[in-house]
Amino acid sequence: ENHGTLNGVTLTSGRTGNENTAYQFDGNGASVNFHQPFFGGGQQDQFTFFVRVRYDDLSNDPNIWGKTLFWGEVNFESYSNGGFGFKCANSLTGNKYSIIRSDEGVLVEGEWVDLIVVFNQGSAQLYKDGEPLSTNLTWTAQGGNLISETEVDQSCNFSQDNNSSMLGVRISGGSPGRYLNGAIDDLALWDRALTTDEVATIYSEDLSWPRDNETVVVDLMNPATGVTWMDRNLGASRVATSYNDAEAY
């Protein structure tokens, strides 16, 4: 489990308008701190990172999430020009930066948006509201020498400095900044590269919390595992992707 510690965030309405289903970030110190590294830390060559977010102000290039580590800093960031991206520093094969960016004008202040980064062994695809976007890749060595504009590093390092994994802020040079002024409705990560169809399904479903007011346990056997399937509210590792999903039980 990786429960976050709330720092100055407040409850607000989410994408569907339901009260108390999202967190409001004030752009001036509010954040959520995750004490454990995502994916258990270490190199990850496939992952999907999803956030449902509303930007109230893009002028300061607000950070969605980031964590620090010497030559292992990672940031899910957005820009005042209306773009967003994912940036990884990695020293696995020498000090290099992998930068994954959308075009400008993708984000609009005041509107809810689903943003997804799918990373797959040196390739990447960005999505907005379930639809694939033009995705720009830049792989550079320390000092700025260009390595490639068609691929990035084969993996991303999710090890972290203690207490540096945070929503709504970027830590740079030991100092916090680029605070998010807006709201986050949902955040989810997968340790694999979701398909285009799976990404489209995420947007079409309501992922807002709470899922319901009553939890109903259905005695349904998962044929892949031989155990009873259960909803993520009851402790499953993730939302089931199919009726026989072996990792959602």
Coordinates of N, CA and C in Angstrom, one line a residue:
E1 N 0.8 -1.2 0.0 CA 0.0 0.0 0.0 C 0.9 1.3 0.0
N2 N 0.4 2.3 -0.6 CA 1.1 3.5 -0.7 C 0.2 4.7 -0.5
H3 N -0.3 4.8 0.7 CA -1.3 5.9 1.0 C -0.5 7.2 1.1
G4 N -1.1 8.3 0.5 CA -0.5 9.6 0.4 C -0.8 10.4 1.7
T5 N 0.1 11.3 2.0 CA -0.1 12.2 3.1 C -0.6 13.6 2.5
L6 N -1.7 14.1 3.0 CA -2.3 15.3 2.4 C -1.6 16.5 3.1
N7 N -1.2 17.5 2.2 CA -0.6 18.7 2.7 C -1.3 19.9 2.1
G8 N -2.3 20.4 2.8 CA -3.0 21.6 2.4 C -4.0 21.4 1.3
V9 N -4.3 20.2 0.8 CA -5.3 20.0 -0.2 C -6.7 19.9 0.4
T10 N -7.7 20.2 -0.3 CA -9.1 20.2 0.2 C -9.9 19.4 -0.7
L11 N -11.0 18.8 -0.2 CA -12.0 18.1 -1.0 C -12.8 19.0 -1.9
T12 N -13.1 18.5 -3.1 CA -13.9 19.3 -4.1 C -14.6 18.4 -5.0
S13 N -15.4 18.9 -5.9 CA -16.2 18.0 -6.8 C -15.3 17.5 -7.9
G14 N -15.6 16.3 -8.4 CA -14.8 15.7 -9.4 C -15.4 16.0 -10.8
R15 N -14.9 15.2 -11.8 CA -15.3 15.4 -13.2 C -16.8 15.3 -13.4
T16 N -17.4 14.3 -12.6 CA -18.8 14.1 -12.8 C -19.7 15.0 -12.0
G17 N -19.1 15.9 -11.2 CA -19.8 16.9 -10.4 C -20.2 16.4 -9.0
N18 N -19.8 15.1 -8.7 CA -20.1 14.6 -7.4 C -19.2 15.3 -6.4
E19 N -19.8 15.7 -5.2 CA -19.0 16.4 -4.2 C -18.0 15.4 -3.5
N20 N -16.9 16.0 -3.1 CA -15.9 15.3 -2.3 C -15.3 14.1 -3.0
T21 N -15.1 14.2 -4.3 CA -14.5 13.1 -5.0 C -13.2 13.5 -5.7
A22 N -12.7 14.7 -5.4 CA -11.4 15.1 -6.0 C -10.7 16.0 -4.9
Y23 N -9.4 16.2 -5.2 CA -8.7 17.1 -4.3 C -8.3 18.4 -5.0
Q24 N -8.5 19.5 -4.3 CA -8.2 20.8 -4.8 C -6.8 21.2 -4.3
F25 N -5.9 21.6 -5.3 CA -4.6 22.1 -5.0 C -4.6 23.6 -5.2
D26 N -4.0 24.4 -4.2 CA -4.2 25.8 -4.2 C -3.1 26.6 -5.0
G27 N -2.1 25.8 -5.5 CA -1.0 26.5 -6.3 C 0.0 27.2 -5.4
N28 N -0.1 27.0 -4.1 CA 0.7 27.7 -3.2 C 1.1 26.9 -2.0
G29 N 1.6 25.7 -2.2 CA 2.1 24.8 -1.1 C 1.3 23.5 -0.9
A30 N 0.1 23.4 -1.5 CA -0.6 22.1 -1.4 C 0.0 21.0 -2.2
S31 N 0.0 19.8 -1.6 CA 0.6 18.6 -2.3 C 0.1 17.4 -1.6
V32 N 0.4 16.2 -2.2 CA 0.2 14.9 -1.6 C 1.5 14.2 -1.7
N33 N 2.0 13.7 -0.6 CA 3.3 13.0 -0.5 C 3.1 11.5 -0.4
F34 N 3.7 10.8 -1.3 CA 3.7 9.3 -1.3 C 5.1 8.8 -0.7
H35 N 5.0 8.0 0.4 CA 6.2 7.6 1.1 C 6.9 6.4 0.5
Q36 N 6.2 5.6 -0.3 CA 6.8 4.5 -0.9 C 6.9 4.7 -2.4
P37 N 8.0 4.2 -3.1 CA 8.2 4.5 -4.5 C 7.2 3.7 -5.3
F38 N 6.7 4.3 -6.4 CA 5.9 3.6 -7.3 C 6.6 2.3 -7.9
F39 N 5.8 1.3 -8.2 CA 6.4 0.0 -8.7 C 7.4 -0.6 -7.9
G40 N 7.5 -0.2 -6.6 CA 8.5 -0.8 -5.7 C 9.9 -0.2 -5.9
G41 N 10.0 0.8 -6.7 CA 11.3 1.4 -7.0 C 12.1 0.7 -8.1
G42 N 13.2 1.2 -8.5 CA 14.0 0.5 -9.5 C 13.6 0.8 -10.9
Q43 N 14.3 0.2 -11.9 CA 14.0 0.4 -13.3 C 12.7 -0.3 -13.7
Q44 N 11.9 0.4 -14.5 CA 10.7 -0.1 -15.0 C 10.7 0.2 -16.5
D45 N 10.6 -0.9 -17.3 CA 10.6 -0.8 -18.8 C 9.3 -0.7 -19.4
Q46 N 8.2 -0.9 -18.7 CA 6.8 -0.8 -19.2 C 6.0 -0.2 -18.0
F47 N 5.2 0.8 -18.3 CA 4.3 1.3 -17.4 C 3.3 2.2 -18.1
T48 N 2.2 2.5 -17.4 CA 1.1 3.4 -17.8 C 0.8 4.3 -16.6
F49 N 0.8 5.6 -16.8 CA 0.5 6.6 -15.8 C -0.7 7.4 -16.2
F50 N -1.7 7.4 -15.4 CA -3.0 8.1 -15.7 C -3.3 9.1 -14.6
V51 N -3.8 10.3 -15.0 CA -4.3 11.3 -14.1 C -5.5 11.9 -14.7
R52 N -6.5 12.2 -13.9 CA -7.7 13.0 -14.3 C -7.5 14.3 -13.5
V53 N -7.4 15.4 -14.3 CA -6.9 16.7 -13.7 C -7.7 17.8 -14.3
R54 N -7.9 18.9 -13.5 CA -8.4 20.2 -14.0 C -7.4 21.3 -13.6
Y55 N -6.9 22.0 -14.6 CA -6.0 23.1 -14.4 C -6.8 24.4 -14.3
D56 N -6.6 25.1 -13.2 CA -7.2 26.4 -13.0 C -6.2 27.5 -13.5
D57 N -4.9 27.2 -13.5 CA -3.9 28.1 -14.0 C -2.7 27.4 -14.5
L58 N -2.3 27.6 -15.7 CA -1.2 26.9 -16.3 C 0.1 27.8 -16.4
S59 N 0.0 29.0 -15.9 CA 1.0 30.0 -16.2 C 2.4 29.6 -15.6
N60 N 2.4 28.8 -14.5 CA 3.7 28.5 -13.9 C 4.2 27.1 -14.3
D61 N 3.8 26.5 -15.4 CA 4.2 25.2 -15.8 C 4.0 24.2 -14.7
P62 N 2.8 24.0 -14.2 CA 2.6 23.2 -13.0 C 2.9 21.7 -13.2
N63 N 3.5 21.1 -12.1 CA 3.8 19.7 -12.1 C 2.6 18.9 -11.6
I64 N 2.4 17.8 -12.3 CA 1.4 16.9 -11.8 C 1.9 16.0 -10.7
W65 N 3.1 15.3 -11.0 CA 3.8 14.5 -10.0 C 5.2 14.5 -10.3
G66 N 6.0 14.3 -9.3 CA 7.5 14.2 -9.5 C 8.1 13.5 -8.3
K67 N 9.4 13.1 -8.5 CA 10.2 12.5 -7.4 C 11.6 12.8 -7.7
T68 N 12.5 12.8 -6.7 CA 13.9 13.2 -6.9 C 14.8 12.0 -6.6
L69 N 15.9 12.0 -7.3 CA 17.0 11.0 -7.1 C 18.2 11.5 -7.9
F70 N 19.4 11.4 -7.5 CA 20.5 11.8 -8.2 C 20.5 11.0 -9.6
W71 N 20.4 11.8 -10.7 CA 20.3 11.2 -12.0 C 19.2 10.1 -12.0
G72 N 18.1 10.4 -11.4 CA 16.9 9.5 -11.4 C 15.7 10.3 -11.2
E73 N 15.7 11.6 -11.4 CA 14.5 12.5 -11.3 C 13.5 12.2 -12.3
V74 N 12.2 12.1 -11.9 CA 11.2 11.9 -12.9 C 10.1 12.9 -12.6
N75 N 9.5 13.5 -13.7 CA 8.4 14.4 -13.5 C 7.3 14.2 -14.6
F76 N 6.1 14.2 -14.2 CA 4.9 14.3 -15.1 C 4.5 15.8 -15.0
E77 N 4.8 16.5 -16.1 CA 4.7 17.9 -16.0 C 3.7 18.5 -17.1
S78 N 3.4 19.7 -16.9 CA 2.5 20.5 -17.8 C 3.1 21.9 -18.0
Y79 N 2.7 22.5 -19.1 CA 3.4 23.7 -19.5 C 2.4 24.9 -19.8
S80 N 2.9 26.1 -19.7 CA 2.0 27.2 -19.9 C 1.5 27.3 -21.3
N81 N 2.2 26.6 -22.3 CA 1.7 26.7 -23.7 C 0.6 25.7 -24.0
G82 N 0.1 25.0 -22.9 CA -1.0 24.0 -23.1 C -0.5 22.6 -23.4
G83 N 0.8 22.4 -23.3 CA 1.3 21.0 -23.5 C 1.5 20.3 -22.2
F84 N 1.8 19.0 -22.3 CA 2.2 18.2 -21.1 C 3.2 17.2 -21.5
G85 N 3.9 16.6 -20.5 CA 4.9 15.6 -20.9 C 5.4 14.9 -19.7
F86 N 6.3 14.0 -19.9 CA 6.9 13.1 -18.9 C 8.4 13.1 -19.2
K87 N 9.2 13.4 -18.1 CA 10.6 13.5 -18.2 C 11.3 12.6 -17.2
C88 N 12.3 11.8 -17.7 CA 13.0 10.9 -16.8 C 14.5 11.1 -17.0
A89 N 15.2 11.3 -15.9 CA 16.7 11.2 -15.9 C 17.1 9.8 -15.5
N90 N 18.1 9.3 -16.2 CA 18.5 7.9 -15.9 C 20.0 7.8 -16.1
S91 N 20.7 7.1 -15.2 CA 22.1 6.8 -15.3 C 22.4 5.4 -15.6
L92 N 21.5 4.6 -16.0 CA 21.7 3.1 -16.2 C 22.7 2.9 -17.3
T93 N 22.7 3.7 -18.4 CA 23.7 3.5 -19.4 C 24.4 4.8 -19.7
G94 N 24.7 5.5 -18.6 CA 25.3 6.9 -18.7 C 24.2 7.9 -18.5
N95 N 24.6 9.1 -18.1 CA 23.6 10.1 -17.7 C 22.9 10.6 -18.9
K96 N 21.5 10.4 -18.9 CA 20.7 10.7 -20.1 C 19.4 11.2 -19.6
Y97 N 18.7 12.0 -20.5 CA 17.4 12.4 -20.3 C 16.4 11.9 -21.4
S98 N 15.3 11.4 -20.9 CA 14.2 11.0 -21.8 C 13.1 11.9 -21.7
I99 N 12.7 12.6 -22.7 CA 11.6 13.6 -22.7 C 10.5 13.2 -23.6
I100 N 9.3 13.1 -23.1 CA 8.1 12.7 -23.9 C 7.1 13.9 -23.8
R101 N 6.8 14.5 -24.9 CA 6.0 15.7 -24.9 C 4.9 15.7 -25.9
S102 N 3.8 16.3 -25.5 CA 2.7 16.6 -26.5 C 3.0 17.9 -27.3
D103 N 2.2 18.1 -28.3 CA 2.2 19.4 -28.9 C 1.6 20.5 -28.0
E104 N 1.7 21.8 -28.3 CA 1.1 22.8 -27.6 C -0.4 22.8 -27.8
G105 N -1.1 23.5 -26.8 CA -2.5 23.8 -27.0 C -3.4 22.6 -26.7
V106 N -2.9 21.6 -26.0 CA -3.7 20.4 -25.7 C -4.5 20.6 -24.4
L107 N -4.0 21.4 -23.5 CA -4.7 21.7 -22.2 C -5.4 23.0 -22.2
V108 N -6.6 23.0 -21.6 CA -7.4 24.2 -21.5 C -7.7 24.4 -20.0
E109 N -7.5 25.6 -19.5 CA -7.8 25.9 -18.1 C -9.3 25.8 -17.9
G110 N -9.6 25.3 -16.7 CA -10.9 25.1 -16.2 C -11.7 23.9 -16.7
E111 N -11.0 23.1 -17.5 CA -11.7 21.9 -18.0 C -11.1 20.6 -17.5
W112 N -11.9 19.6 -17.2 CA -11.4 18.3 -16.7 C -10.8 17.6 -17.9
V113 N -9.7 16.9 -17.7 CA -9.0 16.2 -18.8 C -8.4 14.9 -18.3
D114 N -8.4 13.8 -19.0 CA -7.7 12.6 -18.7 C -6.4 12.6 -19.5
L115 N -5.3 12.5 -18.8 CA -4.0 12.4 -19.4 C -3.3 11.1 -19.1
I116 N -2.8 10.5 -20.1 CA -2.2 9.2 -19.9 C -0.8 9.1 -20.7
V117 N 0.2 8.6 -20.0 CA 1.5 8.3 -20.6 C 1.6 6.8 -20.6
V118 N 1.9 6.2 -21.8 CA 2.1 4.8 -21.9 C 3.6 4.7 -22.4
F119 N 4.4 4.0 -21.6 CA 5.8 3.8 -21.8 C 6.1 2.3 -22.1
N120 N 6.8 2.1 -23.2 CA 7.0 0.7 -23.5 C 8.4 0.5 -24.2
Q121 N 9.4 0.2 -23.3 CA 10.8 -0.2 -23.7 C 11.4 0.8 -24.8
G122 N 11.4 2.0 -24.4 CA 12.0 3.0 -25.3 C 11.1 3.7 -26.2
S123 N 9.8 3.3 -26.3 CA 8.8 4.1 -27.0 C 7.8 4.6 -26.1
A124 N 7.0 5.5 -26.5 CA 6.0 6.1 -25.6 C 4.9 6.7 -26.4
Q125 N 3.7 6.8 -25.8 CA 2.5 7.3 -26.5 C 1.7 8.1 -25.4
L126 N 1.4 9.4 -25.7 CA 0.5 10.2 -24.9 C -0.9 10.2 -25.4
Y127 N -1.8 10.3 -24.4 CA -3.3 10.3 -24.7 C -3.9 11.4 -24.0
K128 N -5.0 12.0 -24.6 CA -5.9 12.9 -23.9 C -7.3 12.4 -24.1
D129 N -8.0 12.3 -23.0 CA -9.4 11.9 -23.1 C -9.6 10.6 -24.0
G130 N -8.7 9.7 -23.8 CA -8.9 8.4 -24.5 C -8.3 8.4 -25.9
E131 N -7.9 9.5 -26.4 CA -7.5 9.6 -27.8 C -5.9 9.8 -27.9
P132 N -5.3 9.0 -28.8 CA -3.8 9.2 -28.9 C -3.5 10.6 -29.4
L133 N -2.4 11.1 -28.9 CA -1.9 12.5 -29.4 C -0.6 12.3 -30.1
S134 N -0.3 13.3 -30.9 CA 1.1 13.5 -31.5 C 2.0 13.5 -30.3
T135 N 3.0 12.6 -30.3 CA 3.9 12.4 -29.2 C 5.3 12.6 -29.7
N136 N 6.0 13.6 -29.0 CA 7.4 14.0 -29.4 C 8.4 13.4 -28.4
L137 N 9.4 12.7 -29.0 CA 10.4 12.0 -28.2 C 11.7 12.7 -28.3
T138 N 12.4 13.0 -27.2 CA 13.8 13.5 -27.3 C 14.6 12.8 -26.3
W139 N 15.7 12.2 -26.7 CA 16.6 11.5 -25.9 C 18.0 12.1 -26.0
T140 N 18.5 12.7 -24.9 CA 19.7 13.4 -24.9 C 20.7 12.9 -23.8
A141 N 22.0 13.1 -24.1 CA 23.0 12.8 -23.1 C 23.2 14.0 -22.2
Q142 N 23.9 13.8 -21.1 CA 24.3 14.9 -20.2 C 25.1 15.9 -21.0
G143 N 24.8 17.2 -20.9 CA 25.4 18.2 -21.7 C 24.6 18.6 -22.9
G144 N 23.5 17.9 -23.2 CA 22.6 18.3 -24.3 C 22.8 17.6 -25.6
N145 N 23.8 16.7 -25.8 CA 24.0 16.1 -27.1 C 22.8 15.2 -27.4
L146 N 22.2 15.4 -28.6 CA 21.0 14.6 -29.0 C 21.4 13.2 -29.4
I147 N 20.7 12.2 -28.8 CA 20.9 10.8 -29.1 C 19.8 10.4 -30.1
S148 N 18.6 10.7 -29.9 CA 17.5 10.3 -30.8 C 16.3 11.1 -30.6
E149 N 15.5 11.2 -31.7 CA 14.2 11.8 -31.7 C 13.1 10.8 -32.1
T150 N 13.5 9.5 -32.1 CA 12.5 8.5 -32.4 C 12.3 7.5 -31.3
E151 N 13.2 7.5 -30.3 CA 13.1 6.7 -29.2 C 13.7 7.4 -27.9
V152 N 13.5 6.8 -26.8 CA 14.0 7.3 -25.5 C 14.7 6.1 -24.8
D153 N 15.1 6.3 -23.6 CA 15.8 5.2 -22.8 C 14.9 4.0 -22.7
Q154 N 15.4 2.8 -22.5 CA 14.7 1.6 -22.5 C 13.9 1.5 -21.2
S155 N 14.2 2.2 -20.2 CA 13.5 2.1 -18.9 C 13.5 3.5 -18.1
C156 N 12.7 3.5 -17.1 CA 12.7 4.7 -16.2 C 12.9 4.3 -14.8
N157 N 13.7 5.0 -14.0 CA 14.0 4.7 -12.7 C 13.0 5.3 -11.7
F158 N 12.3 4.4 -11.0 CA 11.4 4.8 -10.0 C 11.9 4.8 -8.5
S159 N 13.2 4.5 -8.4 CA 13.7 4.7 -7.0 C 13.7 6.2 -6.7
Q160 N 13.7 6.5 -5.4 CA 13.5 7.9 -5.0 C 14.2 8.2 -3.7
D161 N 14.5 9.5 -3.6 CA 14.9 10.1 -2.3 C 13.8 10.0 -1.4
N162 N 14.1 9.8 -0.1 CA 13.0 9.7 0.9 C 12.0 10.9 0.9
N163 N 10.7 10.5 0.9 CA 9.6 11.5 0.9 C 9.7 12.5 -0.2
S164 N 10.2 12.1 -1.4 CA 10.3 13.1 -2.5 C 9.2 12.9 -3.6
S165 N 8.4 11.8 -3.5 CA 7.4 11.5 -4.4 C 6.1 12.3 -4.1
M166 N 5.8 13.3 -4.9 CA 4.7 14.2 -4.5 C 3.8 14.6 -5.7
L167 N 2.5 14.7 -5.4 CA 1.6 15.2 -6.4 C 1.5 16.7 -6.2
G168 N 1.4 17.4 -7.3 CA 1.1 18.9 -7.3 C 2.2 19.8 -7.1
V169 N 3.5 19.3 -7.2 CA 4.6 20.1 -6.9 C 5.9 19.5 -7.6
R170 N 6.8 20.3 -7.9 CA 8.1 19.8 -8.4 C 9.2 20.2 -7.5
I171 N 10.1 19.3 -7.1 CA 11.3 19.6 -6.3 C 12.4 19.7 -7.2
S172 N 13.1 20.9 -7.2 CA 14.3 21.1 -8.1 C 15.3 21.8 -7.2
G173 N 16.5 21.2 -7.2 CA 17.6 21.7 -6.4 C 17.3 21.8 -4.9
G174 N 16.4 20.8 -4.5 CA 16.0 20.8 -3.1 C 14.9 21.7 -2.7
S175 N 14.4 22.5 -3.6 CA 13.4 23.5 -3.3 C 12.1 23.2 -4.1
P176 N 10.9 23.3 -3.4 CA 9.6 23.1 -4.1 C 9.2 24.2 -5.0
G177 N 8.5 23.9 -6.1 CA 8.0 25.0 -6.9 C 7.1 24.4 -8.0
R178 N 6.6 25.2 -8.9 CA 5.7 24.8 -10.0 C 4.5 24.0 -9.4
Y179 N 3.9 24.6 -8.3 CA 2.7 24.0 -7.6 C 1.5 24.0 -8.6
L180 N 0.7 23.0 -8.5 CA -0.5 22.8 -9.2 C -1.6 23.7 -8.6
N181 N -2.2 24.5 -9.5 CA -3.4 25.3 -9.1 C -4.5 24.6 -9.9
G182 N -5.3 23.7 -9.3 CA -6.3 23.0 -9.9 C -6.8 21.8 -9.1
A183 N -7.3 20.8 -9.7 CA -7.8 19.7 -8.9 C -7.4 18.3 -9.6
I184 N -7.3 17.3 -8.8 CA -7.0 15.9 -9.3 C -8.1 15.0 -8.8
D185 N -8.8 14.4 -9.8 CA -9.9 13.5 -9.5 C -9.5 12.1 -9.3
D186 N -8.5 11.6 -10.1 CA -8.1 10.2 -10.0 C -6.6 10.1 -10.5
L187 N -5.9 9.1 -9.9 CA -4.6 8.8 -10.3 C -4.4 7.3 -10.3
A188 N -3.8 6.7 -11.4 CA -3.7 5.3 -11.4 C -2.4 5.0 -12.2
L189 N -1.8 3.9 -11.8 CA -0.6 3.4 -12.5 C -0.7 1.9 -12.8
W190 N -0.2 1.5 -13.9 CA -0.1 0.1 -14.3 C 1.3 -0.3 -14.6
D191 N 1.7 -1.5 -14.3 CA 3.1 -1.9 -14.5 C 3.3 -2.6 -15.9
R192 N 2.5 -2.1 -16.8 CA 2.6 -2.6 -18.2 C 2.1 -1.5 -19.1
A193 N 2.3 -1.7 -20.4 CA 1.8 -0.7 -21.4 C 0.4 -1.0 -21.8
L194 N -0.6 -0.2 -21.4 CA -2.0 -0.4 -21.8 C -2.1 -0.2 -23.3
T195 N -3.1 -1.0 -23.9 CA -3.4 -0.8 -25.3 C -4.2 0.4 -25.5
T196 N -4.4 0.8 -26.8 CA -5.2 1.9 -27.2 C -6.7 1.7 -26.8
D197 N -7.1 0.5 -26.9 CA -8.5 0.1 -26.6 C -8.7 0.2 -25.0
E198 N -7.7 -0.2 -24.3 CA -7.8 -0.1 -22.8 C -7.8 1.3 -22.4
V199 N -7.0 2.2 -23.0 CA -7.0 3.6 -22.7 C -8.4 4.2 -23.0
A200 N -9.0 3.9 -24.1 CA -10.3 4.4 -24.4 C -11.3 4.0 -23.4
T201 N -11.2 2.8 -22.9 CA -12.2 2.3 -21.9 C -12.1 3.1 -20.6
I202 N -10.9 3.5 -20.2 CA -10.7 4.2 -19.0 C -11.4 5.6 -19.1
Y203 N -11.3 6.2 -20.2 CA -12.0 7.5 -20.4 C -13.5 7.4 -20.3
S204 N -14.0 6.3 -20.9 CA -15.5 6.1 -21.0 C -16.1 5.7 -19.7
E205 N -15.3 5.2 -18.7 CA -15.8 4.8 -17.4 C -15.6 5.9 -16.4
D206 N -16.5 5.9 -15.4 CA -16.4 6.8 -14.3 C -15.5 6.2 -13.2
L207 N -14.3 6.7 -13.0 CA -13.4 6.2 -12.0 C -13.4 7.0 -10.7
S208 N -14.3 7.9 -10.6 CA -14.3 8.8 -9.4 C -14.6 8.0 -8.1
W209 N -14.0 8.4 -7.1 CA -14.3 7.8 -5.7 C -15.3 8.7 -5.0
P210 N -16.1 8.1 -4.1 CA -16.2 6.6 -3.9 C -17.0 5.9 -5.0
R211 N -16.7 4.6 -5.2 CA -17.3 3.9 -6.3 C -18.8 3.8 -6.1
D212 N -19.2 3.5 -4.8 CA -20.6 3.4 -4.5 C -20.8 3.6 -3.0
N213 N -22.0 3.6 -2.6 CA -22.3 3.8 -1.2 C -22.3 2.6 -0.4
E214 N -22.5 1.4 -1.1 CA -22.5 0.1 -0.4 C -21.7 -0.8 -1.2
T215 N -20.9 -1.6 -0.5 CA -20.1 -2.6 -1.2 C -20.8 -4.0 -1.2
V216 N -21.0 -4.5 -2.3 CA -21.7 -5.8 -2.5 C -20.7 -6.8 -2.9
V217 N -20.5 -7.9 -2.2 CA -19.5 -8.9 -2.5 C -20.3 -10.0 -3.3
V218 N -19.8 -10.2 -4.6 CA -20.4 -11.2 -5.4 C -19.5 -12.4 -5.5
D219 N -20.1 -13.6 -5.2 CA -19.3 -14.8 -5.2 C -19.1 -15.3 -6.7
L220 N -18.0 -14.7 -7.3 CA -17.7 -15.1 -8.7 C -16.3 -15.6 -8.7
M221 N -16.1 -16.8 -9.2 CA -14.8 -17.4 -9.3 C -14.0 -16.9 -10.5
N222 N -12.8 -16.5 -10.3 CA -11.9 -16.1 -11.4 C -11.3 -17.4 -12.0
P223 N -11.6 -17.7 -13.2 CA -11.1 -19.0 -13.8 C -9.5 -19.0 -13.9
A224 N -8.9 -17.8 -13.9 CA -7.5 -17.8 -14.1 C -6.7 -18.1 -12.8
T225 N -7.4 -17.9 -11.6 CA -6.7 -18.0 -10.4 C -7.4 -19.0 -9.4
G226 N -8.6 -19.3 -9.7 CA -9.3 -20.3 -8.8 C -9.8 -19.7 -7.5
V227 N -9.7 -18.3 -7.4 CA -10.1 -17.7 -6.2 C -11.2 -16.7 -6.5
T228 N -11.9 -16.2 -5.5 CA -13.0 -15.3 -5.7 C -12.6 -13.9 -6.2
W229 N -13.1 -13.4 -7.3 CA -12.8 -12.1 -7.8 C -13.4 -11.1 -6.8
M230 N -12.7 -9.9 -6.6 CA -13.3 -8.9 -5.8 C -13.0 -7.5 -6.4
D231 N -13.8 -6.5 -6.0 CA -13.6 -5.2 -6.4 C -12.4 -4.6 -5.8
R232 N -11.8 -3.5 -6.4 CA -10.6 -2.9 -5.9 C -10.9 -2.3 -4.5
N233 N -12.1 -1.9 -4.3 CA -12.4 -1.4 -3.0 C -12.1 -2.4 -1.9
L234 N -12.2 -3.7 -2.2 CA -12.0 -4.7 -1.2 C -10.5 -5.2 -1.1
G235 N -9.6 -4.6 -1.9 CA -8.2 -4.9 -1.8 C -7.6 -5.6 -3.0
A236 N -8.3 -5.7 -4.1 CA -7.7 -6.2 -5.3 C -6.6 -5.3 -5.7
S237 N -5.6 -5.9 -6.4 CA -4.4 -5.1 -6.8 C -4.7 -4.0 -7.9
R238 N -5.8 -4.2 -8.6 CA -6.1 -3.3 -9.7 C -7.5 -3.5 -10.1
V239 N -8.1 -2.6 -10.9 CA -9.4 -2.8 -11.6 C -9.2 -4.0 -12.6
A240 N -10.2 -4.9 -12.6 CA -10.1 -6.0 -13.5 C -10.2 -5.5 -15.0
T241 N -9.3 -6.0 -15.8 CA -9.4 -5.7 -17.2 C -10.2 -6.7 -18.1
S242 N -10.5 -7.8 -17.4 CA -11.4 -8.8 -18.1 C -11.9 -9.7 -17.0
Y243 N -12.8 -10.6 -17.4 CA -13.4 -11.5 -16.4 C -12.5 -12.5 -15.8
N244 N -11.3 -12.8 -16.5 CA -10.4 -13.7 -15.9 C -9.0 -13.0 -15.7
D245 N -9.0 -11.8 -15.3 CA -7.8 -11.0 -15.0 C -7.1 -11.6 -13.8
A246 N -6.0 -12.2 -13.9 CA -5.3 -12.8 -12.8 C -4.7 -11.9 -11.8
E247 N -4.6 -10.6 -12.1 CA -4.1 -9.6 -11.1 C -5.1 -8.8 -10.4
A248 N -6.4 -9.1 -10.6 CA -7.5 -8.4 -9.9 C -8.4 -9.4 -9.3
Y249 N -8.0 -9.8 -8.1 CA -8.8 -10.8 -7.3 C -8.6 -10.6 -5.8

